[in-house]
Amino acid sequence: MADPAGIGMPAVGLGCWKAEKGVTEEVVYNAIKVGYRHIDSAADYGNEKEVGAGIRRAIQEGLCTRGDLWVTSKLWNTYHRREHVPLACQRTLDDLGLDYLDLYLIHFPISLAFVPFDQCYPPEWTDKPGNAGHMILDPVPYRETWEAMQTLQESGKAKHIGVSNLTAQSLMDVLSYCKIKPAVNQIESHVYLQQPGLVAFCKAHNIGVTAFSPLGAKSYVGIGLATAEEDCFLEPALKSIADTHGKTVGQVVLRFQVQRGCSVVPKSQSIDRMKENLDVFGFELSAEEMRAIEGLERNRRFNDPGVFARGWGAPGSTIALVGHPIYA
């Protein structure tokens, strides 16, 4: 498969966000069996032990070797301090049962107070179990976190390091001091949020772009962050393009991303859908079709770090600063 990032990362990966623990091992195993070689995981997803079990099963059955796979994981917000970065990476490696990661990303540019593993893991957007929506911010300079990430790459624990949810402005800051520049910026991107300026900036600086939630609202309707009417699969223009190529709308929107130089990590538990999502290399969208899809831009962001940093903005949510009282 094509490698838009230029670092050996397959263009289409399996996203593991929201994969339930009870089925994750089977999903990952089946994905590898049908041809996936790129698995996108994260500590925050809470299923890395199950992801690792699926990988081990596939390797043990001879479906692949470790070297055939590209495994990505992400550093959670509560581990941004220099001393916590290697601990978090090692916990991820232990859960996955791996010696190294192919790519390790800083999940969000939001630093929360450290939560010990034995107290709550993964802590998600909280400071302790049963306290969802109540966060304690611990402002750690992004530079400190990035320097610790560089040490991980130098040690071999992560073959490549990168970022997620960063803007061009934030990337410019990282580029001003980094010894090792980010290999990838993983961002929300779908036909309603294409972020062309950010994609162009990353390309200009040889930073790969991975589009998460490339199918759009489908990832968010069930958790109340999108409405069913925002499903891009309802778009007449996309249906027409899909019919022209004898493909599905899902394949068209994934092809759009790959054709403009981004990798994608759609999530599916269906073997048939997994196969469909991989099958985006046997056709090409015309310049006119690409322009038609570009015209669907709405600047509609479903996964907004700014909302999380405000404590979700829901009634009863609280957010505090280390050493200061709760202020919201």
Short mmCIF file of N, CA and C in Angstrom, two decimals, residues 127-292:
data_model
loop_
_atom_site.label_atom_id
_atom_site.label_comp_id
_atom_site.label_asym_id
_atom_site.label_seq_id
_atom_site.Cartn_x
_atom_site.Cartn_y
_atom_site.Cartn_z
N ASP A 127 -9.45 12.87 36.89
CA ASP A 127 -8.33 12.70 37.79
C ASP A 127 -8.44 11.43 38.63
N LYS A 128 -9.61 10.79 38.61
CA LYS A 128 -9.79 9.54 39.35
C LYS A 128 -11.07 8.86 38.89
N PRO A 129 -11.20 7.56 39.15
CA PRO A 129 -12.39 6.83 38.71
C PRO A 129 -13.67 7.45 39.24
N GLY A 130 -14.71 7.44 38.42
CA GLY A 130 -16.00 7.95 38.84
C GLY A 130 -16.09 9.46 38.88
N ASN A 131 -15.11 10.14 38.34
CA ASN A 131 -15.08 11.60 38.42
C ASN A 131 -15.01 12.21 37.02
N ALA A 132 -15.66 11.57 36.07
CA ALA A 132 -15.60 12.00 34.67
C ALA A 132 -16.03 13.45 34.52
N GLY A 133 -15.31 14.18 33.70
CA GLY A 133 -15.64 15.58 33.45
C GLY A 133 -14.98 16.54 34.41
N HIS A 134 -14.27 16.02 35.39
CA HIS A 134 -13.60 16.86 36.37
C HIS A 134 -12.10 16.69 36.19
N MET A 135 -11.45 17.71 35.66
CA MET A 135 -10.05 17.60 35.28
C MET A 135 -9.17 18.58 36.04
N ILE A 136 -7.90 18.23 36.18
CA ILE A 136 -6.92 19.12 36.78
C ILE A 136 -5.83 19.37 35.75
N LEU A 137 -5.74 20.60 35.29
CA LEU A 137 -4.73 20.97 34.31
C LEU A 137 -3.37 21.14 35.00
N ASP A 138 -2.33 20.65 34.37
CA ASP A 138 -0.97 20.81 34.87
C ASP A 138 -0.13 21.32 33.70
N PRO A 139 -0.05 22.64 33.54
CA PRO A 139 0.63 23.19 32.35
C PRO A 139 2.10 22.78 32.27
N VAL A 140 2.39 21.89 31.34
CA VAL A 140 3.75 21.44 31.08
C VAL A 140 4.15 21.97 29.71
N PRO A 141 5.29 22.62 29.57
CA PRO A 141 5.71 23.11 28.26
C PRO A 141 5.74 21.96 27.26
N TYR A 142 5.17 22.18 26.09
CA TYR A 142 5.16 21.14 25.07
C TYR A 142 6.60 20.72 24.74
N ARG A 143 7.50 21.68 24.84
CA ARG A 143 8.91 21.37 24.55
C ARG A 143 9.44 20.29 25.48
N GLU A 144 9.07 20.34 26.76
CA GLU A 144 9.53 19.32 27.71
C GLU A 144 9.04 17.94 27.28
N THR A 145 7.78 17.87 26.90
CA THR A 145 7.21 16.59 26.47
C THR A 145 7.90 16.10 25.19
N TRP A 146 8.12 17.02 24.23
CA TRP A 146 8.73 16.61 22.98
C TRP A 146 10.18 16.14 23.19
N GLU A 147 10.90 16.80 24.05
CA GLU A 147 12.28 16.37 24.32
C GLU A 147 12.31 14.96 24.92
N ALA A 148 11.32 14.64 25.75
CA ALA A 148 11.24 13.29 26.31
C ALA A 148 10.87 12.28 25.21
N MET A 149 10.04 12.71 24.27
CA MET A 149 9.68 11.84 23.14
C MET A 149 10.93 11.56 22.28
N GLN A 150 11.76 12.58 22.09
CA GLN A 150 13.00 12.39 21.31
C GLN A 150 13.89 11.34 21.97
N THR A 151 13.95 11.36 23.29
CA THR A 151 14.75 10.38 24.02
C THR A 151 14.23 8.96 23.78
N LEU A 152 12.90 8.83 23.68
CA LEU A 152 12.31 7.51 23.39
C LEU A 152 12.77 7.00 22.02
N GLN A 153 12.78 7.90 21.03
CA GLN A 153 13.23 7.47 19.71
C GLN A 153 14.70 7.09 19.74
N GLU A 154 15.48 7.88 20.43
CA GLU A 154 16.91 7.60 20.51
C GLU A 154 17.19 6.26 21.20
N SER A 155 16.30 5.87 22.11
CA SER A 155 16.47 4.61 22.84
C SER A 155 15.98 3.41 22.05
N GLY A 156 15.21 3.65 20.99
CA GLY A 156 14.67 2.56 20.19
C GLY A 156 13.30 2.09 20.62
N LYS A 157 12.76 2.67 21.68
CA LYS A 157 11.43 2.28 22.13
C LYS A 157 10.36 2.68 21.12
N ALA A 158 10.62 3.77 20.40
CA ALA A 158 9.72 4.21 19.33
C ALA A 158 10.58 4.49 18.10
N LYS A 159 10.26 3.84 17.01
CA LYS A 159 11.04 4.03 15.77
C LYS A 159 10.83 5.44 15.21
N HIS A 160 9.62 5.95 15.39
CA HIS A 160 9.28 7.31 14.95
C HIS A 160 8.42 7.95 16.02
N ILE A 161 8.46 9.27 16.10
CA ILE A 161 7.62 10.01 17.04
C ILE A 161 6.85 11.08 16.28
N GLY A 162 5.72 11.46 16.83
CA GLY A 162 4.91 12.46 16.16
C GLY A 162 3.94 13.12 17.10
N VAL A 163 3.02 13.86 16.52
CA VAL A 163 2.07 14.65 17.29
C VAL A 163 0.66 14.37 16.79
N SER A 164 -0.30 14.90 17.49
CA SER A 164 -1.69 14.75 17.08
C SER A 164 -2.45 15.98 17.53
N ASN A 165 -3.39 16.40 16.71
CA ASN A 165 -4.24 17.55 17.02
C ASN A 165 -3.46 18.87 17.14
N LEU A 166 -2.36 19.00 16.39
CA LEU A 166 -1.61 20.26 16.39
C LEU A 166 -1.97 21.10 15.17
N THR A 167 -1.99 22.41 15.38
CA THR A 167 -2.19 23.37 14.30
C THR A 167 -0.85 23.68 13.64
N ALA A 168 -0.89 24.42 12.54
CA ALA A 168 0.35 24.84 11.89
C ALA A 168 1.17 25.72 12.82
N GLN A 169 0.49 26.60 13.57
CA GLN A 169 1.21 27.49 14.49
C GLN A 169 1.96 26.69 15.55
N SER A 170 1.31 25.67 16.10
CA SER A 170 1.97 24.85 17.12
C SER A 170 3.11 24.05 16.52
N LEU A 171 2.93 23.57 15.29
CA LEU A 171 4.00 22.84 14.63
C LEU A 171 5.21 23.74 14.39
N MET A 172 4.97 25.00 14.05
CA MET A 172 6.08 25.93 13.83
C MET A 172 6.89 26.08 15.11
N ASP A 173 6.21 26.10 16.25
CA ASP A 173 6.93 26.20 17.52
C ASP A 173 7.79 24.96 17.74
N VAL A 174 7.23 23.77 17.51
CA VAL A 174 7.99 22.53 17.68
C VAL A 174 9.20 22.52 16.75
N LEU A 175 9.01 22.95 15.51
CA LEU A 175 10.10 22.94 14.54
C LEU A 175 11.21 23.92 14.92
N SER A 176 10.88 24.90 15.75
CA SER A 176 11.89 25.89 16.12
C SER A 176 12.92 25.36 17.11
N TYR A 177 12.57 24.26 17.83
CA TYR A 177 13.51 23.75 18.84
C TYR A 177 13.80 22.26 18.73
N CYS A 178 13.09 21.53 17.93
CA CYS A 178 13.25 20.08 17.95
C CYS A 178 14.58 19.63 17.35
N LYS A 179 15.12 18.55 17.88
CA LYS A 179 16.26 17.86 17.26
C LYS A 179 15.75 16.83 16.27
N ILE A 180 14.63 16.21 16.62
CA ILE A 180 13.95 15.25 15.74
C ILE A 180 12.57 15.83 15.47
N LYS A 181 12.27 16.10 14.21
CA LYS A 181 10.97 16.71 13.92
C LYS A 181 9.88 15.65 13.90
N PRO A 182 8.64 16.04 14.13
CA PRO A 182 7.54 15.09 14.10
C PRO A 182 7.46 14.38 12.75
N ALA A 183 7.32 13.06 12.79
CA ALA A 183 7.19 12.30 11.55
C ALA A 183 5.77 12.39 11.02
N VAL A 184 4.80 12.56 11.93
CA VAL A 184 3.38 12.54 11.56
C VAL A 184 2.62 13.50 12.46
N ASN A 185 1.60 14.14 11.89
CA ASN A 185 0.60 14.88 12.67
C ASN A 185 -0.73 14.20 12.38
N GLN A 186 -1.31 13.58 13.40
CA GLN A 186 -2.61 12.92 13.21
C GLN A 186 -3.71 13.90 13.58
N ILE A 187 -4.60 14.15 12.64
CA ILE A 187 -5.61 15.19 12.83
C ILE A 187 -6.99 14.69 12.41
N GLU A 188 -8.02 15.29 12.96
CA GLU A 188 -9.37 14.99 12.47
C GLU A 188 -9.50 15.54 11.05
N SER A 189 -9.88 14.69 10.14
CA SER A 189 -10.06 15.15 8.77
C SER A 189 -11.03 14.23 8.03
N HIS A 190 -12.03 14.86 7.45
CA HIS A 190 -13.05 14.17 6.67
C HIS A 190 -13.59 15.19 5.68
N VAL A 191 -14.58 14.84 4.90
CA VAL A 191 -15.01 15.76 3.85
C VAL A 191 -15.59 17.06 4.40
N TYR A 192 -16.07 17.05 5.64
CA TYR A 192 -16.61 18.27 6.24
C TYR A 192 -15.57 19.06 7.03
N LEU A 193 -14.37 18.51 7.20
CA LEU A 193 -13.27 19.20 7.87
C LEU A 193 -11.97 18.77 7.18
N GLN A 194 -11.64 19.43 6.10
CA GLN A 194 -10.52 18.98 5.26
C GLN A 194 -9.18 19.57 5.67
N GLN A 195 -9.18 20.71 6.36
CA GLN A 195 -7.96 21.36 6.85
C GLN A 195 -6.87 21.46 5.78
N PRO A 196 -7.19 22.01 4.61
CA PRO A 196 -6.20 22.03 3.51
C PRO A 196 -4.94 22.83 3.83
N GLY A 197 -5.08 23.92 4.58
CA GLY A 197 -3.89 24.71 4.92
C GLY A 197 -2.94 23.95 5.80
N LEU A 198 -3.47 23.23 6.79
CA LEU A 198 -2.64 22.45 7.69
C LEU A 198 -1.99 21.29 6.95
N VAL A 199 -2.75 20.63 6.08
CA VAL A 199 -2.19 19.53 5.29
C VAL A 199 -1.05 20.05 4.41
N ALA A 200 -1.26 21.20 3.79
CA ALA A 200 -0.22 21.78 2.93
C ALA A 200 1.02 22.15 3.74
N PHE A 201 0.83 22.70 4.93
CA PHE A 201 1.97 23.05 5.78
C PHE A 201 2.78 21.80 6.13
N CYS A 202 2.08 20.74 6.51
CA CYS A 202 2.78 19.51 6.87
C CYS A 202 3.56 18.96 5.68
N LYS A 203 2.94 18.98 4.52
CA LYS A 203 3.63 18.50 3.32
C LYS A 203 4.89 19.32 3.05
N ALA A 204 4.79 20.63 3.22
CA ALA A 204 5.93 21.51 2.94
C ALA A 204 7.10 21.22 3.87
N HIS A 205 6.80 20.67 5.06
CA HIS A 205 7.85 20.39 6.04
C HIS A 205 8.09 18.89 6.19
N ASN A 206 7.62 18.12 5.21
CA ASN A 206 7.84 16.66 5.21
C ASN A 206 7.34 16.00 6.49
N ILE A 207 6.19 16.44 6.94
CA ILE A 207 5.51 15.82 8.08
C ILE A 207 4.29 15.08 7.52
N GLY A 208 4.22 13.79 7.75
CA GLY A 208 3.08 13.03 7.27
C GLY A 208 1.80 13.43 7.98
N VAL A 209 0.67 13.27 7.31
CA VAL A 209 -0.63 13.57 7.90
C VAL A 209 -1.47 12.29 7.92
N THR A 210 -1.98 11.95 9.08
CA THR A 210 -2.93 10.86 9.20
C THR A 210 -4.28 11.45 9.56
N ALA A 211 -5.30 11.10 8.79
CA ALA A 211 -6.66 11.58 9.04
C ALA A 211 -7.38 10.59 9.94
N PHE A 212 -7.71 11.04 11.16
CA PHE A 212 -8.56 10.19 11.99
C PHE A 212 -10.02 10.60 11.77
N SER A 213 -10.91 9.69 12.05
CA SER A 213 -12.34 9.87 11.76
C SER A 213 -12.57 10.25 10.29
N PRO A 214 -11.92 9.56 9.34
CA PRO A 214 -12.04 9.95 7.93
C PRO A 214 -13.44 9.72 7.36
N LEU A 215 -14.27 8.95 8.07
CA LEU A 215 -15.64 8.73 7.61
C LEU A 215 -16.60 9.76 8.20
N GLY A 216 -16.07 10.67 9.01
CA GLY A 216 -16.88 11.79 9.50
C GLY A 216 -17.77 11.46 10.68
N ALA A 217 -19.00 11.90 10.61
CA ALA A 217 -19.92 11.86 11.75
C ALA A 217 -20.19 10.47 12.28
N LYS A 218 -19.97 9.44 11.48
CA LYS A 218 -20.28 8.08 11.92
C LYS A 218 -19.59 7.72 13.23
N SER A 219 -18.44 8.32 13.49
CA SER A 219 -17.70 8.04 14.73
C SER A 219 -18.30 8.76 15.93
N TYR A 220 -19.17 9.73 15.71
CA TYR A 220 -19.56 10.63 16.78
C TYR A 220 -21.06 10.67 17.09
N VAL A 221 -21.90 10.15 16.20
CA VAL A 221 -23.34 10.18 16.45
C VAL A 221 -23.67 9.45 17.75
N GLY A 222 -23.07 8.27 17.93
CA GLY A 222 -23.38 7.45 19.09
C GLY A 222 -22.95 8.03 20.42
N ILE A 223 -22.03 9.02 20.40
CA ILE A 223 -21.58 9.63 21.66
C ILE A 223 -22.04 11.08 21.79
N GLY A 224 -23.01 11.44 20.95
CA GLY A 224 -23.66 12.74 21.09
C GLY A 224 -22.88 13.94 20.59
N LEU A 225 -21.83 13.72 19.78
CA LEU A 225 -21.04 14.83 19.27
C LEU A 225 -21.36 15.15 17.81
N ALA A 226 -22.32 14.44 17.24
CA ALA A 226 -22.77 14.70 15.87
C ALA A 226 -24.20 14.22 15.75
N THR A 227 -24.89 14.72 14.75
CA THR A 227 -26.26 14.28 14.48
C THR A 227 -26.27 13.37 13.27
N ALA A 228 -27.30 12.56 13.16
CA ALA A 228 -27.41 11.62 12.04
C ALA A 228 -27.46 12.37 10.71
N GLU A 229 -27.99 13.58 10.73
CA GLU A 229 -28.11 14.37 9.51
C GLU A 229 -26.74 14.84 9.00
N GLU A 230 -25.71 14.78 9.86
CA GLU A 230 -24.37 15.19 9.46
C GLU A 230 -23.55 14.06 8.83
N ASP A 231 -24.18 12.94 8.60
CA ASP A 231 -23.50 11.80 7.99
C ASP A 231 -23.22 12.10 6.52
N CYS A 232 -21.95 12.18 6.15
CA CYS A 232 -21.60 12.53 4.78
C CYS A 232 -22.01 11.45 3.78
N PHE A 233 -22.35 10.26 4.26
CA PHE A 233 -22.79 9.20 3.36
C PHE A 233 -24.13 9.54 2.70
N LEU A 234 -24.80 10.59 3.22
CA LEU A 234 -26.07 11.03 2.64
C LEU A 234 -25.87 12.03 1.51
N GLU A 235 -24.63 12.48 1.29
CA GLU A 235 -24.35 13.50 0.28
C GLU A 235 -24.59 12.97 -1.14
N PRO A 236 -25.49 13.62 -1.89
CA PRO A 236 -25.76 13.19 -3.28
C PRO A 236 -24.49 13.19 -4.13
N ALA A 237 -23.62 14.19 -3.95
CA ALA A 237 -22.40 14.27 -4.77
C ALA A 237 -21.50 13.06 -4.54
N LEU A 238 -21.40 12.63 -3.29
CA LEU A 238 -20.57 11.47 -2.99
C LEU A 238 -21.20 10.19 -3.52
N LYS A 239 -22.50 10.10 -3.42
CA LYS A 239 -23.20 8.93 -3.96
C LYS A 239 -22.99 8.84 -5.47
N SER A 240 -23.04 9.97 -6.15
CA SER A 240 -22.86 9.99 -7.61
C SER A 240 -21.45 9.56 -7.98
N ILE A 241 -20.46 10.07 -7.27
CA ILE A 241 -19.07 9.69 -7.55
C ILE A 241 -18.86 8.20 -7.29
N ALA A 242 -19.45 7.70 -6.21
CA ALA A 242 -19.32 6.28 -5.88
C ALA A 242 -19.93 5.42 -6.98
N ASP A 243 -21.10 5.82 -7.46
CA ASP A 243 -21.76 5.06 -8.54
C ASP A 243 -20.91 5.05 -9.80
N THR A 244 -20.28 6.17 -10.10
CA THR A 244 -19.45 6.28 -11.30
C THR A 244 -18.31 5.26 -11.28
N HIS A 245 -17.75 5.02 -10.11
CA HIS A 245 -16.60 4.13 -10.00
C HIS A 245 -16.98 2.71 -9.55
N GLY A 246 -18.27 2.49 -9.29
CA GLY A 246 -18.68 1.19 -8.80
C GLY A 246 -18.14 0.91 -7.41
N LYS A 247 -18.02 1.98 -6.60
CA LYS A 247 -17.51 1.88 -5.24
C LYS A 247 -18.55 2.38 -4.25
N THR A 248 -18.25 2.27 -2.97
CA THR A 248 -19.13 2.80 -1.94
C THR A 248 -18.72 4.22 -1.59
N VAL A 249 -19.61 4.93 -0.91
CA VAL A 249 -19.26 6.28 -0.46
C VAL A 249 -18.08 6.22 0.49
N GLY A 250 -18.03 5.19 1.34
CA GLY A 250 -16.90 5.05 2.26
C GLY A 250 -15.58 4.95 1.53
N GLN A 251 -15.56 4.18 0.45
CA GLN A 251 -14.33 4.04 -0.33
C GLN A 251 -13.95 5.35 -1.01
N VAL A 252 -14.94 6.11 -1.43
CA VAL A 252 -14.67 7.39 -2.09
C VAL A 252 -14.04 8.38 -1.10
N VAL A 253 -14.59 8.48 0.11
CA VAL A 253 -14.05 9.47 1.05
C VAL A 253 -12.67 9.05 1.54
N LEU A 254 -12.41 7.75 1.64
CA LEU A 254 -11.06 7.30 2.00
C LEU A 254 -10.09 7.54 0.85
N ARG A 255 -10.55 7.28 -0.37
CA ARG A 255 -9.71 7.52 -1.55
C ARG A 255 -9.36 9.00 -1.66
N PHE A 256 -10.29 9.87 -1.34
CA PHE A 256 -10.05 11.31 -1.36
C PHE A 256 -8.85 11.67 -0.49
N GLN A 257 -8.82 11.11 0.73
CA GLN A 257 -7.72 11.41 1.65
C GLN A 257 -6.40 10.86 1.13
N VAL A 258 -6.40 9.60 0.72
CA VAL A 258 -5.17 8.97 0.24
C VAL A 258 -4.65 9.69 -1.00
N GLN A 259 -5.57 10.08 -1.88
CA GLN A 259 -5.15 10.72 -3.13
C GLN A 259 -4.55 12.10 -2.89
N ARG A 260 -4.95 12.75 -1.80
CA ARG A 260 -4.35 14.06 -1.50
C ARG A 260 -3.14 13.94 -0.58
N GLY A 261 -2.72 12.70 -0.33
CA GLY A 261 -1.47 12.48 0.38
C GLY A 261 -1.58 12.23 1.86
N CYS A 262 -2.75 11.86 2.35
CA CYS A 262 -2.93 11.56 3.77
C CYS A 262 -3.14 10.06 3.97
N SER A 263 -2.71 9.54 5.10
CA SER A 263 -3.06 8.18 5.49
C SER A 263 -4.36 8.24 6.29
N VAL A 264 -5.02 7.11 6.43
CA VAL A 264 -6.32 7.06 7.11
C VAL A 264 -6.36 5.88 8.07
N VAL A 265 -7.16 6.03 9.15
CA VAL A 265 -7.27 4.95 10.13
C VAL A 265 -8.76 4.73 10.49
N PRO A 266 -9.55 4.28 9.52
CA PRO A 266 -10.97 4.02 9.81
C PRO A 266 -11.11 2.81 10.74
N LYS A 267 -12.15 2.85 11.56
CA LYS A 267 -12.41 1.74 12.47
C LYS A 267 -13.61 0.94 11.96
N SER A 268 -13.49 -0.38 12.01
CA SER A 268 -14.62 -1.24 11.68
C SER A 268 -14.45 -2.57 12.39
N GLN A 269 -15.56 -3.18 12.75
CA GLN A 269 -15.52 -4.51 13.34
C GLN A 269 -16.00 -5.56 12.35
N SER A 270 -16.50 -5.12 11.21
CA SER A 270 -17.01 -6.02 10.18
C SER A 270 -15.89 -6.41 9.23
N ILE A 271 -15.72 -7.70 9.00
CA ILE A 271 -14.68 -8.17 8.07
C ILE A 271 -14.93 -7.62 6.67
N ASP A 272 -16.17 -7.63 6.23
CA ASP A 272 -16.48 -7.12 4.89
C ASP A 272 -16.15 -5.64 4.78
N ARG A 273 -16.46 -4.87 5.83
CA ARG A 273 -16.16 -3.44 5.80
C ARG A 273 -14.66 -3.20 5.87
N MET A 274 -13.96 -4.01 6.63
CA MET A 274 -12.50 -3.89 6.67
C MET A 274 -11.92 -4.07 5.27
N LYS A 275 -12.37 -5.11 4.57
CA LYS A 275 -11.89 -5.36 3.21
C LYS A 275 -12.21 -4.18 2.30
N GLU A 276 -13.41 -3.65 2.45
CA GLU A 276 -13.84 -2.51 1.64
C GLU A 276 -12.95 -1.31 1.88
N ASN A 277 -12.65 -1.04 3.15
CA ASN A 277 -11.82 0.12 3.49
C ASN A 277 -10.39 0.00 2.96
N LEU A 278 -9.90 -1.22 2.82
CA LEU A 278 -8.57 -1.44 2.25
C LEU A 278 -8.55 -1.26 0.74
N ASP A 279 -9.70 -1.46 0.11
CA ASP A 279 -9.78 -1.47 -1.35
C ASP A 279 -9.99 -0.07 -1.90
N VAL A 280 -8.99 0.80 -1.73
CA VAL A 280 -9.12 2.18 -2.21
C VAL A 280 -7.97 2.56 -3.15
N PHE A 281 -7.28 1.55 -3.67
CA PHE A 281 -6.12 1.83 -4.52
C PHE A 281 -6.33 1.44 -5.97
N GLY A 282 -7.46 0.80 -6.28
CA GLY A 282 -7.68 0.35 -7.65
C GLY A 282 -8.45 1.31 -8.51
N PHE A 283 -8.65 2.54 -8.01
CA PHE A 283 -9.34 3.55 -8.82
C PHE A 283 -8.80 4.92 -8.45
N GLU A 284 -9.07 5.90 -9.30
CA GLU A 284 -8.58 7.25 -9.07
C GLU A 284 -9.69 8.25 -9.31
N LEU A 285 -9.80 9.21 -8.42
CA LEU A 285 -10.78 10.28 -8.58
C LEU A 285 -10.26 11.30 -9.58
N SER A 286 -11.13 11.78 -10.43
CA SER A 286 -10.72 12.79 -11.41
C SER A 286 -10.53 14.13 -10.71
N ALA A 287 -9.89 15.05 -11.39
CA ALA A 287 -9.68 16.39 -10.83
C ALA A 287 -11.02 17.04 -10.52
N GLU A 288 -12.00 16.81 -11.39
CA GLU A 288 -13.33 17.39 -11.17
C GLU A 288 -13.98 16.78 -9.94
N GLU A 289 -13.82 15.47 -9.75
CA GLU A 289 -14.39 14.82 -8.57
C GLU A 289 -13.70 15.27 -7.30
N MET A 290 -12.40 15.47 -7.35
CA MET A 290 -11.69 15.97 -6.19
C MET A 290 -12.20 17.36 -5.82
N ARG A 291 -12.41 18.21 -6.84
CA ARG A 291 -12.92 19.56 -6.57
C ARG A 291 -14.33 19.51 -5.99
N ALA A 292 -15.14 18.58 -6.46
CA ALA A 292 -16.51 18.46 -5.94
C ALA A 292 -16.48 18.08 -4.46
#
